[in-house]
PDB file of C-alpha atoms in Angstrom:
ATOM      1  CA  MET A1095    -100.259   1.797  -7.824  1.00 57.00           C
ATOM      2  CA  GLN A1096     -99.368   3.325 -11.160  1.00 74.00           C
ATOM      3  CA  ALA A1097     -95.750   3.739 -10.031  1.00 70.00           C
ATOM      4  CA  ASP A1098     -95.594  -0.003  -9.304  1.00 81.00           C
ATOM      5  CA  SER A1099     -96.929  -0.760 -12.756  1.00 87.00           C
ATOM      6  CA  ILE A1100     -94.355   1.532 -14.354  1.00 87.00           C
ATOM      7  CA  SER A1101     -91.563  -0.126 -12.370  1.00 92.00           C
ATOM      8  CA  GLU A1102     -92.780  -3.561 -13.421  1.00 93.00           C
ATOM      9  CA  GLN A1103     -92.908  -2.528 -17.057  1.00 95.00           C
ATOM     10  CA  ARG A1104     -89.399  -1.095 -16.859  1.00 95.00           C
ATOM     11  CA  LEU A1105     -88.071  -4.295 -15.306  1.00 94.00           C
ATOM     12  CA  LEU A1106     -89.852  -6.480 -17.841  1.00 95.00           C
ATOM     13  CA  LYS A1107     -88.360  -4.511 -20.726  1.00 96.00           C
ATOM     14  CA  LYS A1108     -84.875  -4.879 -19.265  1.00 97.00           C
ATOM     15  CA  ILE A1109     -85.320  -8.606 -18.710  1.00 96.00           C
ATOM     16  CA  GLN A1110     -86.644  -9.102 -22.230  1.00 97.00           C
ATOM     17  CA  LYS A1111     -83.446  -7.578 -23.628  1.00 97.00           C
ATOM     18  CA  LEU A1112     -81.249 -10.093 -21.807  1.00 97.00           C
ATOM     19  CA  PRO A1113     -79.954 -13.292 -23.373  1.00 97.00           C
ATOM     20  CA  PRO A1114     -81.583 -16.490 -22.020  1.00 95.00           C
ATOM     21  CA  GLU A1115     -78.664 -17.399 -19.742  1.00 96.00           C
ATOM     22  CA  LYS A1116     -78.842 -13.971 -18.081  1.00 97.00           C
ATOM     23  CA  VAL A1117     -82.595 -14.331 -17.624  1.00 96.00           C
ATOM     24  CA  LEU A1118     -81.896 -17.549 -15.720  1.00 96.00           C
ATOM     25  CA  LEU A1119     -79.476 -15.655 -13.478  1.00 96.00           C
ATOM     26  CA  VAL A1120     -82.117 -13.007 -12.805  1.00 96.00           C
ATOM     27  CA  GLU A1121     -84.622 -15.722 -11.963  1.00 95.00           C
ATOM     28  CA  ASP A1122     -82.154 -17.418  -9.603  1.00 95.00           C
ATOM     29  CA  PHE A1123     -81.455 -14.085  -7.922  1.00 95.00           C
ATOM     30  CA  ILE A1124     -85.171 -13.423  -7.417  1.00 94.00           C
ATOM     31  CA  ASP A1125     -85.618 -16.934  -6.013  1.00 94.00           C
ATOM     32  CA  SER A1126     -82.746 -16.374  -3.567  1.00 93.00           C
ATOM     33  CA  LEU A1127     -84.292 -13.106  -2.377  1.00 91.00           C
ATOM     34  CA  ASP A1128     -87.614 -14.849  -1.875  1.00 91.00           C
ATOM     35  CA  GLN A1129     -85.931 -17.686   0.032  1.00 92.00           C
ATOM     36  CA  GLN A1130     -84.152 -15.207   2.317  1.00 91.00           C
ATOM     37  CA  ASN A1131     -87.494 -13.609   3.110  1.00 85.00           C
ATOM     38  CA  THR A1132     -89.023 -17.010   3.849  1.00 88.00           C
ATOM     39  CA  ASP A1133     -86.068 -18.008   6.044  1.00 85.00           C
ATOM     40  CA  HIS A1134     -86.314 -14.756   7.998  1.00 88.00           C
ATOM     41  CA  SER A1135     -90.062 -15.227   8.519  1.00 89.00           C
ATOM     42  CA  LEU A1136     -89.584 -18.792   9.761  1.00 88.00           C
ATOM     43  CA  THR A1137     -86.808 -17.761  12.149  1.00 91.00           C
ATOM     44  CA  PHE A1138     -88.913 -14.931  13.544  1.00 90.00           C
ATOM     45  CA  ALA A1139     -91.952 -17.212  13.975  1.00 91.00           C
ATOM     46  CA  ALA A1140     -89.868 -19.858  15.749  1.00 91.00           C
ATOM     47  CA  ALA A1141     -88.422 -17.260  18.104  1.00 91.00           C
ATOM     48  CA  LYS A1142     -91.881 -15.929  18.944  1.00 92.00           C
ATOM     49  CA  LEU A1143     -93.217 -19.436  19.582  1.00 91.00           C
ATOM     50  CA  SER A1144     -90.353 -20.250  21.941  1.00 91.00           C
ATOM     51  CA  GLU A1145     -90.710 -17.097  24.083  1.00 90.00           C
ATOM     52  CA  PRO A1146     -93.221 -18.493  26.617  1.00 88.00           C
ATOM     53  CA  VAL A1147     -91.149 -21.629  27.207  1.00 87.00           C
ATOM     54  CA  LEU A1148     -87.918 -19.677  27.552  1.00 84.00           C
ATOM     55  CA  LEU A1149     -89.524 -17.238  29.979  1.00 82.00           C
ATOM     56  CA  LYS A1150     -90.511 -20.154  32.219  1.00 79.00           C
ATOM     57  CA  ILE A1151     -86.962 -21.489  32.114  1.00 80.00           C
ATOM     58  CA  TRP A1152     -85.274 -18.146  32.724  1.00 78.00           C
ATOM     59  CA  ASP A1153     -87.709 -16.818  35.302  1.00 75.00           C
ATOM     60  CA  ASN A1154     -87.128 -19.152  38.225  1.00 73.00           C
ATOM     61  CA  PRO A1155     -86.096 -18.752  41.899  1.00 75.00           C
ATOM     62  CA  ASP A1156     -82.654 -20.330  41.482  1.00 75.00           C
ATOM     63  CA  ASP A1157     -81.680 -17.908  38.744  1.00 72.00           C
ATOM     64  CA  ALA A1158     -83.112 -15.002  40.719  1.00 69.00           C
ATOM     65  CA  GLU A1159     -80.769 -15.871  43.620  1.00 72.00           C
ATOM     66  CA  TYR A1160     -77.826 -16.182  41.242  1.00 70.00           C
ATOM     67  CA  ASP A1161     -78.667 -12.789  39.680  1.00 70.00           C
ATOM     68  CA  LYS A1162     -78.408 -11.158  43.125  1.00 74.00           C
ATOM     69  CA  LEU A1163     -74.711 -12.146  43.408  1.00 70.00           C
TER      70      LEU A1163
END
């Protein structure tokens, strides 16, 4: 945990040295990283929720016959 605190302090010091317009860029970058993480989580959750339905669609006698060809 102490390493995390040291990293946070180091980042805060660097951010504090930046001019205000650069701080806004850093904030936008952090927001975009957070949004990517959220998007990935939502995509993964949607895929997991659709698995049972897709299995019913894909696992059927007609497709099984077609797969034998």
